[in-house]
CSV table of C-alpha atoms in Angstrom, one decimal:
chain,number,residue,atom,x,y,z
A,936,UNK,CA,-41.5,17.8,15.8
A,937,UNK,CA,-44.8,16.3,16.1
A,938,UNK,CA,-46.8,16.8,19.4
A,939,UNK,CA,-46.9,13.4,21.7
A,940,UNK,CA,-48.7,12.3,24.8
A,941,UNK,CA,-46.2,12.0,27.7
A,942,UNK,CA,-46.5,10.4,30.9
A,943,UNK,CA,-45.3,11.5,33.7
A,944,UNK,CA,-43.5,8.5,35.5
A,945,UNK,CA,-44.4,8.7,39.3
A,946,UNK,CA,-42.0,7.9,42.1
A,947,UNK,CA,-44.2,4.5,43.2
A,948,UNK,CA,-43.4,3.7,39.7
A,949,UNK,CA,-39.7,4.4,39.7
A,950,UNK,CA,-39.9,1.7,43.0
A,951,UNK,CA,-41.3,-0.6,40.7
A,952,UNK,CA,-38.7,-0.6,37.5
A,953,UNK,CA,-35.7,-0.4,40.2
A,954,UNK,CA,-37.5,-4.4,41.3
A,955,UNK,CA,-38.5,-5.1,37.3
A,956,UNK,CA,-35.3,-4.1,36.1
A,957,UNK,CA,-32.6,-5.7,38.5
A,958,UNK,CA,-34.8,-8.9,37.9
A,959,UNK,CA,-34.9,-8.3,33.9
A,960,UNK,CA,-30.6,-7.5,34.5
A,961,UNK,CA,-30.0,-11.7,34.5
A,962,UNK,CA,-27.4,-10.8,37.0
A,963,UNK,CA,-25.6,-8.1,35.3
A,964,UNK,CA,-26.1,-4.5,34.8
A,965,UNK,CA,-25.2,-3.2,37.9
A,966,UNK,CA,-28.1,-2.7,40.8
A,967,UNK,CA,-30.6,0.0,40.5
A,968,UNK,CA,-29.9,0.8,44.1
A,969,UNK,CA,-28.0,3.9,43.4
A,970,UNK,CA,-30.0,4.7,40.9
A,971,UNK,CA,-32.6,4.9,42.7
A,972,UNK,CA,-31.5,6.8,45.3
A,973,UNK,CA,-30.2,9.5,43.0
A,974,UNK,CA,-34.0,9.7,41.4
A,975,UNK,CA,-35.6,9.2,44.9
A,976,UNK,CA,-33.2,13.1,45.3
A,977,UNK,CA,-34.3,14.5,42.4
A,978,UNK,CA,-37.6,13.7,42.8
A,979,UNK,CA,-37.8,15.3,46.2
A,980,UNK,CA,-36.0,17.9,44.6
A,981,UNK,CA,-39.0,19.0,42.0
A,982,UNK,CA,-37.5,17.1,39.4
A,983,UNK,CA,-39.9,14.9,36.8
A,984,UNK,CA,-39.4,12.5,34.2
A,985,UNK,CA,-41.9,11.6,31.2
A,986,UNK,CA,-42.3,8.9,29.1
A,987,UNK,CA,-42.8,8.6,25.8
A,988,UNK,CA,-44.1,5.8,23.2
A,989,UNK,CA,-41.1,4.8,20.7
A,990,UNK,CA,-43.7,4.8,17.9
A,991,UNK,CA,-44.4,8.1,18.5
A,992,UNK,CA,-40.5,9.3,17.5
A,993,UNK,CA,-41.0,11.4,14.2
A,994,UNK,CA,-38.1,9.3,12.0
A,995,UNK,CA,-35.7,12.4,12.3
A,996,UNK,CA,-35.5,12.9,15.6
A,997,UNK,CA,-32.3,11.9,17.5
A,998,UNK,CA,-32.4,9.8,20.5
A,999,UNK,CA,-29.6,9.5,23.0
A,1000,UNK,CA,-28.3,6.1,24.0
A,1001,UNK,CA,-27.1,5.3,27.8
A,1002,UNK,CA,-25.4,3.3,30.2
A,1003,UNK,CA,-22.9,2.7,32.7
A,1004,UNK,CA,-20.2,0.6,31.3
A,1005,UNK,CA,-17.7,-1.6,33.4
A,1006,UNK,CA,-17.8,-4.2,36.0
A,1007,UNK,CA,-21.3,-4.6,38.1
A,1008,UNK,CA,-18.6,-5.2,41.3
A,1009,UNK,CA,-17.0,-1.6,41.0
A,1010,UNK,CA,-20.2,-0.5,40.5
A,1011,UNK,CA,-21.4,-0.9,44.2
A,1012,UNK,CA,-18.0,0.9,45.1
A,1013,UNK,CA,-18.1,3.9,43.3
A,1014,UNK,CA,-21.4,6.0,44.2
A,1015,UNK,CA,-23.8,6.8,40.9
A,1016,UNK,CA,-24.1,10.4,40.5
A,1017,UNK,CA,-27.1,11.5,37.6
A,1018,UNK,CA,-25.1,14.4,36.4
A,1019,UNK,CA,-22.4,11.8,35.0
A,1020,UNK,CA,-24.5,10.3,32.7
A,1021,UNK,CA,-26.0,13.6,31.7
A,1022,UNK,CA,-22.8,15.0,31.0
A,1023,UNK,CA,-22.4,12.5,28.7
A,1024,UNK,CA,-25.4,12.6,26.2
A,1025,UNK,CA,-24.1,16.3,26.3
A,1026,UNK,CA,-21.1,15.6,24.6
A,1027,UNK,CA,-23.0,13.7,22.1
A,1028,UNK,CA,-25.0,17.0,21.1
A,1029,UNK,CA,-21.7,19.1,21.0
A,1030,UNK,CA,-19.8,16.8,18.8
A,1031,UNK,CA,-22.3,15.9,16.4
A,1032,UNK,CA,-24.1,19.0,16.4
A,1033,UNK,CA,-27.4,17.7,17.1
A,1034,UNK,CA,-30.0,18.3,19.8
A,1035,UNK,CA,-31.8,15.3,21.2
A,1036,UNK,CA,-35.4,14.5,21.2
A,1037,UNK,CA,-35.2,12.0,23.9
A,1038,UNK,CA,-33.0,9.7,26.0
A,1039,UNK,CA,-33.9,6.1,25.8
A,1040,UNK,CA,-31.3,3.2,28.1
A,1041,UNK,CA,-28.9,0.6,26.3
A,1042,UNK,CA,-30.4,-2.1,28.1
A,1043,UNK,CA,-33.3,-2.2,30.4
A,1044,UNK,CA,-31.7,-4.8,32.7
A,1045,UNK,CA,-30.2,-3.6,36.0
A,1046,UNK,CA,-29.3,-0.1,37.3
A,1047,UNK,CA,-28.8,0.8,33.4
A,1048,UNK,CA,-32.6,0.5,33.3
A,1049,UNK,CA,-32.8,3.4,35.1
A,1050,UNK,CA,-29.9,6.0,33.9
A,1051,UNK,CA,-32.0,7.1,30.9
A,1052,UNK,CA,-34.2,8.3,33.9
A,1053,UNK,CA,-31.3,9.7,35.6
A,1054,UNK,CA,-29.9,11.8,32.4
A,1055,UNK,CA,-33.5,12.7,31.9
A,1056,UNK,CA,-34.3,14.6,34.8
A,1057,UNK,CA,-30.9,17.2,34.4
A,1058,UNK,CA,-31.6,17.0,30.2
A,1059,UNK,CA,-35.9,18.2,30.4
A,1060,UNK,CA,-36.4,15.5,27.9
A,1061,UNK,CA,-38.2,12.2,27.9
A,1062,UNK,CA,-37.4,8.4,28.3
A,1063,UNK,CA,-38.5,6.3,25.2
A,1064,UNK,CA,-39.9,3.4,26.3
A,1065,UNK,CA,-37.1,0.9,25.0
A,1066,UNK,CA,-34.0,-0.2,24.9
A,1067,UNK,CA,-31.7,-2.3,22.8
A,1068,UNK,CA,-31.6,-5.8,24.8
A,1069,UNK,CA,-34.7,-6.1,26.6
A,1070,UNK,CA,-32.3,-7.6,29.1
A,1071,UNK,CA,-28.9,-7.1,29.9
A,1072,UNK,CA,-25.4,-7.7,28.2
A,1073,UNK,CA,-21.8,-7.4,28.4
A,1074,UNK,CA,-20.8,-6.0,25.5
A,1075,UNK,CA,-21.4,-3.3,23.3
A,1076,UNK,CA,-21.6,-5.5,19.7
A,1077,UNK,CA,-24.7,-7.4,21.6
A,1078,UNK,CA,-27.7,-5.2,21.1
A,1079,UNK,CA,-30.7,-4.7,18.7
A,1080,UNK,CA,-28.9,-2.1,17.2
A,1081,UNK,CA,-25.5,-4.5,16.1
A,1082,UNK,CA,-27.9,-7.2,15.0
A,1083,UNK,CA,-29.9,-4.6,12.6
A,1084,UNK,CA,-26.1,-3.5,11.3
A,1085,UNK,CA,-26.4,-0.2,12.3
A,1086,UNK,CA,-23.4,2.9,12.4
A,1087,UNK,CA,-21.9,1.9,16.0
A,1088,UNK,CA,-20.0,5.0,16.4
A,1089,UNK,CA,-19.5,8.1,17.9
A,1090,UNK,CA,-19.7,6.8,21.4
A,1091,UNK,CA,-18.9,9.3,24.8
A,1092,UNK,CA,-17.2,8.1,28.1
A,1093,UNK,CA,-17.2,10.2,30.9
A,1094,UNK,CA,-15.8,10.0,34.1
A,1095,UNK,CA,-16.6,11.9,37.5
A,1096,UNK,CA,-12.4,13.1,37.9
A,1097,UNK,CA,-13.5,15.4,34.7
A,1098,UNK,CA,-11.8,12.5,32.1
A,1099,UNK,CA,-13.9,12.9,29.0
A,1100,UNK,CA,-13.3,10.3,25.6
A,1101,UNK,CA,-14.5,9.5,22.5
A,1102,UNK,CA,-14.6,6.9,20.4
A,1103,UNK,CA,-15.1,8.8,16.9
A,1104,UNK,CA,-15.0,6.0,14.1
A,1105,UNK,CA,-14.4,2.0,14.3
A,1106,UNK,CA,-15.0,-0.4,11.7
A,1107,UNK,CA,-17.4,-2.9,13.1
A,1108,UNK,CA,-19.3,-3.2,16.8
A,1109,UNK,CA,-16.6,-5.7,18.1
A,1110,UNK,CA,-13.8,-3.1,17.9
A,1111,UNK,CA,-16.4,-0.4,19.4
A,1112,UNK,CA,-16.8,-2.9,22.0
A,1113,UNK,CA,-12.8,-3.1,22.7
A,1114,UNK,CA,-12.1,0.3,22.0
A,1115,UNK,CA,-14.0,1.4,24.2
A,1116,UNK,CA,-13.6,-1.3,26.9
A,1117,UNK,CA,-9.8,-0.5,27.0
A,1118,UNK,CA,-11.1,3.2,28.2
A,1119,UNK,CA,-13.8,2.6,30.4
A,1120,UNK,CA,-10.8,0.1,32.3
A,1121,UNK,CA,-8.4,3.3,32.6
A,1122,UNK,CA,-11.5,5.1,33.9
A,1123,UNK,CA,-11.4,2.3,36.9
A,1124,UNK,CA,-13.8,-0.3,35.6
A,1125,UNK,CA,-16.6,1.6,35.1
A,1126,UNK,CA,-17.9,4.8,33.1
A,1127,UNK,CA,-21.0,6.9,32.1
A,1128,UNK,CA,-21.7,6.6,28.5
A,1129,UNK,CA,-23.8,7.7,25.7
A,1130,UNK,CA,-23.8,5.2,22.4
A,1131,UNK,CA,-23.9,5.7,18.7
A,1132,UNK,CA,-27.0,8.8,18.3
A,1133,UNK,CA,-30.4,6.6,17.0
A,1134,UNK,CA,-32.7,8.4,14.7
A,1135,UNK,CA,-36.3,7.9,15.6
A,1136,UNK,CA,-36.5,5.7,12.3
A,1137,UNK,CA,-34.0,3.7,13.7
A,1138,UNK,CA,-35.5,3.2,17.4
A,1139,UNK,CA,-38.8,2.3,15.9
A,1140,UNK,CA,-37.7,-0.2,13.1
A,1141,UNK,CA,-34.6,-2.0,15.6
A,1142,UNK,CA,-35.1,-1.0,19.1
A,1143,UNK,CA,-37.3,-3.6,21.6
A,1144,UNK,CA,-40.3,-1.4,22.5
A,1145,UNK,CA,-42.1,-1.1,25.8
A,1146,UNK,CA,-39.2,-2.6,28.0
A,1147,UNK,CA,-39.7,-0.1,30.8
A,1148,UNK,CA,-43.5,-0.5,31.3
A,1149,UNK,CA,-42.7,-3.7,31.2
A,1150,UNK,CA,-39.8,-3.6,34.0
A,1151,UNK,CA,-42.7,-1.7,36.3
A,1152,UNK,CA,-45.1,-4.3,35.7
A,1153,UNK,CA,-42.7,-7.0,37.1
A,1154,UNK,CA,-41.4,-5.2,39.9
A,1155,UNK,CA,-45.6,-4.4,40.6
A,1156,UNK,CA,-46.2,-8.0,40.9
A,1157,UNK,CA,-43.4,-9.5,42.9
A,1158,UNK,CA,-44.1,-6.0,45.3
A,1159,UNK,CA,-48.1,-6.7,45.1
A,1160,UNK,CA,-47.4,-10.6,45.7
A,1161,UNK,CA,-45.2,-9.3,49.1
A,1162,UNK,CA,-47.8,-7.1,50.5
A,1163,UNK,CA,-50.1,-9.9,50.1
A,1164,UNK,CA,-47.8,-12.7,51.7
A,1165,UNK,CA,-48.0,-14.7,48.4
A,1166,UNK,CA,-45.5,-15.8,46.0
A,1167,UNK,CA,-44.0,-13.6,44.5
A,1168,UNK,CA,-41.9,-16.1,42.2
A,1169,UNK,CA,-45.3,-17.8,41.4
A,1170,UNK,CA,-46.8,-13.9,40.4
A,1171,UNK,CA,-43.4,-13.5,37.8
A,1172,UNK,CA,-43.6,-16.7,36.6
A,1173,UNK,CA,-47.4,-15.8,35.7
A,1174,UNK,CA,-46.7,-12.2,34.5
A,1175,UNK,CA,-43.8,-13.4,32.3
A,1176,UNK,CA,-44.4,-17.1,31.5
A,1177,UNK,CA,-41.3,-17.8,32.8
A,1178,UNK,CA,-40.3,-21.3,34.0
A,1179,UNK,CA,-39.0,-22.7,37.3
A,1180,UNK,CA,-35.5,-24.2,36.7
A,1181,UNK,CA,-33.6,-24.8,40.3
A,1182,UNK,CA,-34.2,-24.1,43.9
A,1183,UNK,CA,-31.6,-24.3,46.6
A,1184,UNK,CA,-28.5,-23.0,48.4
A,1185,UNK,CA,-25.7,-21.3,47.2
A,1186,UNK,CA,-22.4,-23.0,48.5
A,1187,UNK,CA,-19.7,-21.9,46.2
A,1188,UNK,CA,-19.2,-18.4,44.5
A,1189,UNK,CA,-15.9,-18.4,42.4
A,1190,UNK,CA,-15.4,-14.5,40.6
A,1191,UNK,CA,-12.6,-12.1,39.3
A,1192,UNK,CA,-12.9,-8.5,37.5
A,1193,UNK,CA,-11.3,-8.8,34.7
A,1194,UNK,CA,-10.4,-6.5,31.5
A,1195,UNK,CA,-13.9,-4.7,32.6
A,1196,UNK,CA,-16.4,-7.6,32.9
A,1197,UNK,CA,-17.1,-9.9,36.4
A,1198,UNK,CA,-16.3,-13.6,35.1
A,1199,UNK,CA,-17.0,-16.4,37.3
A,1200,UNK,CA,-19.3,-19.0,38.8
A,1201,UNK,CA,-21.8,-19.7,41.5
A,1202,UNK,CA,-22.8,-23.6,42.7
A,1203,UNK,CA,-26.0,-24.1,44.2
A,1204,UNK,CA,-26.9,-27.2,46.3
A,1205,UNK,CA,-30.8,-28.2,45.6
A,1206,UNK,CA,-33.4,-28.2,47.7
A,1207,UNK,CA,-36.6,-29.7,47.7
A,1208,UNK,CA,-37.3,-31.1,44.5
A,1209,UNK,CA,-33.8,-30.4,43.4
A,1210,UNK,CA,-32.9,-31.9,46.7
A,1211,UNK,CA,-29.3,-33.9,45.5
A,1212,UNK,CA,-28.6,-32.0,43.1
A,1213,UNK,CA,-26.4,-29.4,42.1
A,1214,UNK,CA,-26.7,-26.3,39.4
A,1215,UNK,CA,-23.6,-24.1,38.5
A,1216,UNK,CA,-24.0,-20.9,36.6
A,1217,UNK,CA,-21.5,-19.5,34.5
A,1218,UNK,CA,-21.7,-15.7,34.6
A,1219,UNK,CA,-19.9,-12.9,32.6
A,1220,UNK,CA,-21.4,-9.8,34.1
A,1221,UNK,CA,-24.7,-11.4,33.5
A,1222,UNK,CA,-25.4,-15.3,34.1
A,1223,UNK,CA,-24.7,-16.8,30.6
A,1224,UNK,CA,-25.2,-20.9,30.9
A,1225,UNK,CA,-27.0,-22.7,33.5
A,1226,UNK,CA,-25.1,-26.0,34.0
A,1227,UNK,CA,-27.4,-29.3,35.8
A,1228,UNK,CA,-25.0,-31.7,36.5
A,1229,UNK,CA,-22.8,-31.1,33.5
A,1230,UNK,CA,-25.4,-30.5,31.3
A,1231,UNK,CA,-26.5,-27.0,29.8
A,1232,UNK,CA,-30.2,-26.7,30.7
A,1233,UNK,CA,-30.5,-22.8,29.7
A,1234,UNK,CA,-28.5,-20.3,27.9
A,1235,UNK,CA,-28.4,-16.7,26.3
A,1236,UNK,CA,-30.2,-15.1,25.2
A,1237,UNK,CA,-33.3,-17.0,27.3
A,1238,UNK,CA,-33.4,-14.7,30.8
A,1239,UNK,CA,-31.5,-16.5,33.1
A,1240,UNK,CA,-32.8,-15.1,36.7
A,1241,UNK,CA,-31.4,-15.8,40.2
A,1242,UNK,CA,-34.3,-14.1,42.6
A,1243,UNK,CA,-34.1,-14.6,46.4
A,1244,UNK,CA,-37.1,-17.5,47.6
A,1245,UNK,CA,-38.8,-15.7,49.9
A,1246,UNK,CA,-38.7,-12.4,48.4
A,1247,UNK,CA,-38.3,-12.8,44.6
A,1248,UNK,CA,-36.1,-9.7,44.1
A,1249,UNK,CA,-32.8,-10.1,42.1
A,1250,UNK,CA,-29.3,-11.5,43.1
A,1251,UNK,CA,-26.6,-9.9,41.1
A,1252,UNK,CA,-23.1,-11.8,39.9
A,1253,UNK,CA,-21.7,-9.1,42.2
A,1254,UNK,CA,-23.8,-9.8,45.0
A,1255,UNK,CA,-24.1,-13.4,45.5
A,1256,UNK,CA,-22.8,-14.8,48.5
A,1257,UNK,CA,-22.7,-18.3,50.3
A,1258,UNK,CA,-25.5,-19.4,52.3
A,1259,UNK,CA,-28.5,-17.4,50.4
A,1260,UNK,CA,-31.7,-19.5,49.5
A,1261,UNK,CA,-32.6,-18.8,45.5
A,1262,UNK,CA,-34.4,-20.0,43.2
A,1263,UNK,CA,-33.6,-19.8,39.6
A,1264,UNK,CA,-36.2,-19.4,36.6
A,1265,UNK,CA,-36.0,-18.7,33.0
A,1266,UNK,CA,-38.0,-15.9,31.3
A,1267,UNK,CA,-38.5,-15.8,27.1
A,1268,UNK,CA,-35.8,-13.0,25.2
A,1269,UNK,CA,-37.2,-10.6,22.6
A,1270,UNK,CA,-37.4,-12.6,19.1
A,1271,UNK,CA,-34.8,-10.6,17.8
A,1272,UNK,CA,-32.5,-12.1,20.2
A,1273,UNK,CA,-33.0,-15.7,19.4
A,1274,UNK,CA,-33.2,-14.8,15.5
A,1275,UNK,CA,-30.7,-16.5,13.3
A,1276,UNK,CA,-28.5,-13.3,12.9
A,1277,UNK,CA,-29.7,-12.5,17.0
A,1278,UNK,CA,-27.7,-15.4,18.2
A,1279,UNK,CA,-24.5,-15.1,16.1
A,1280,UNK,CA,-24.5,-11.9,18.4
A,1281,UNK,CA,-25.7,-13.2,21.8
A,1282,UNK,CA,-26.3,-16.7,21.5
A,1283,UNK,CA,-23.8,-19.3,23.9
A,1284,UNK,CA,-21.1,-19.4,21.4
A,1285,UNK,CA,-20.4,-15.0,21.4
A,1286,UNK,CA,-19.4,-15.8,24.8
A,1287,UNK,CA,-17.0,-18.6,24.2
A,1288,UNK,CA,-19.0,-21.7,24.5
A,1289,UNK,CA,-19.4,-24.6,22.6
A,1290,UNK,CA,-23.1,-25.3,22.5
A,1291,UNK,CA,-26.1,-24.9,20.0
A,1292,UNK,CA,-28.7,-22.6,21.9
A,1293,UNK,CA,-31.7,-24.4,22.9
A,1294,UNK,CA,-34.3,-22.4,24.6
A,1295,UNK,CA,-35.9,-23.3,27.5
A,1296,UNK,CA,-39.0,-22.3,25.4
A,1297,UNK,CA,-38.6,-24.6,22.7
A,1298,UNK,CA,-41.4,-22.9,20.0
A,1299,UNK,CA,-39.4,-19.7,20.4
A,1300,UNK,CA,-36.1,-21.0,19.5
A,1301,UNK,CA,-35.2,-19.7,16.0
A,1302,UNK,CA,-38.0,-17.3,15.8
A,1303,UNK,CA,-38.1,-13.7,14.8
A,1304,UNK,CA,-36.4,-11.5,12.5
């Protein structure tokens, strides 16, 4: 094992991802709220967690894989506790007979951007600074990981009443996706789980690198922009080179939990210069197409964000409600995303839709590996 610089993530920081991350969450992922709270404990309790640069990984080291798994709405019912995502990488280590270098999150996007955190403080090992989405998904086939064909098995689910699963061999993502979906539903919706062990190779050559600096540099400028009284939409917009797409009111929120995911939609009534007109967004956990008078003017795997107007912090698919003044803006995905092979994986048409992805950033369409 090599020796590495670590960084010792500070609580101000932590503040920072929980705004970065439930803005880079496109809806979905569950809030960091809990989260937070459980790190704002352990923190007070002595506890610290370090960071560590993915390149530094020597290629045989083993890196465990998190997230919570279900339905963002169950989420905010069942309260996060840390230990049951640590229990989880542990049952990695016992099965496979490996011990773990680091922890490193599925996707940064939402209160999964912080578990790695969370299973890092009870572990004493570090966070890699990555993830597989640098955003967040539904399922389990859409990640780095799936696109760069790697082995998507074992996978641990763990559940606070003491329920412990595996998923020990499947033949392709997809089936890891419903094999385990069918679990984490008898679990209630939602369960702690630790993916398919990455080798430090691995993380390097297919994970998307510095997504949790870069979830604490958002949430720094939307929280500098506040303390200033400036616009903290205009300040992400600039960090990101995102793009404006709709301001107004939301007047109609239509959702179920379904088979593990939150499905539905949410109208908003325009305001201003979108004054008479109307923007739906489809959403499956995360928002997935955003629909201008009947016509698709973003899609996955571009960021689709929904931030409050006044100030800029995330609405979730779980949290929307009638009456709340948003605005809704488009950030650029990792090029792995929008890749040929990327969108076969995440593009409009893995989630049932029948539309060519276009990106609201034309030059990056098509790009990448």
């Amino acid at each position: 094992m090599s020796k590495v610089e670590l960084k010792t993530i500070s609580l101000e920081e932590i503040e920072a991802l929980a705004v970065g991350a439930w803005i880079l969450g496109t809806g979905g992922g569950g809030s960091p709220y809990l989260g937070l709270l459980n790190l704002r404990r352990l923190y007070a309790e002595g506890h610290r967690v370090q960071l560590m640069s993915p390149l530094d990984l020597d290629d045989e080291d083993w890196v465990a894989v998190v997230s919570n798994m279900g339905a963002p709405l169950v989420g905010q019912e069942r309260l996060a506790d840390s230990r049951n995502i640590a229990r989880a990488v542990r049952m990695q280590e016992e099965i496979n007979g490996i011990k773990f270098r680091a922890v490193m999150s599925v996707e940064i996007g939402g209160g999964n951007g912080v578990q790695a955190l969370m299973a890092a403080a009870h572990l004493g090992i570090p966070v890699v600074d990555a993830d597989c989405m640098g955003r967040a998904f539904p399922e389990a086939q859409m990640t780095s990981v799936a696109i760069g064909d790697l082995r998507p098995y074992p996978c641990t689910l763990y559940d606070p009443r003491g329920i412990e699963a595996v998923v020990t061999k499947v033949p392709s993502w997809k089936w890891m996706e419903r094999a385990s979906r069918k679990i984490c539903v008898e679990m209630g919706s939602i369960a702690s789980t630790s993916k398919a062990p990455r080798t430090g190779r691995e993380v390097k050559d297919w994970g998307i690198h510095f997504t949790t600096t870069k979830a604490i540099g958002i949430g720094r400028a939307v929280q500098e922009a506040n303390r200033r009284h400036e616009d903290p939409i205009a300040a992400l917009l600039a960090t990101e080179g995102g793009k404006k797409l709709f301001t107004g009111k939301i007047i109609d929120v239509a959702r179920r939990t379904t088979e593990g995911f939150l499905r539905g939609s949410a109208m908003i009534e325009g305001s201003d210069a979108d004054r008479g007109n109307k923007l739906v967004l489809s959403f499956q956990n995360e928002w997935i197409v955003a629909w201008r008078e009947g016509k698709a003017i973003a899609m996955s795997p571009d960021l689709i964000c929904v931030l409050e107007s006044v100030s800029g912090h995330a609405v979730g698919t779980e949290t929307v409600r009638y009456g709340q003044r948003v605005t809704v803006v488009a950030l650029p995905a990792p090029a792995v995303l929008t890749s040929p092979r990327g969108l076969e994986f995440v593009g409009p048409r893995a989630f049932g839709y029948d539309l060519d992805f276009r990106s609201v950033f034309e030059e990056r369409a098509g790009a990448g590996v």
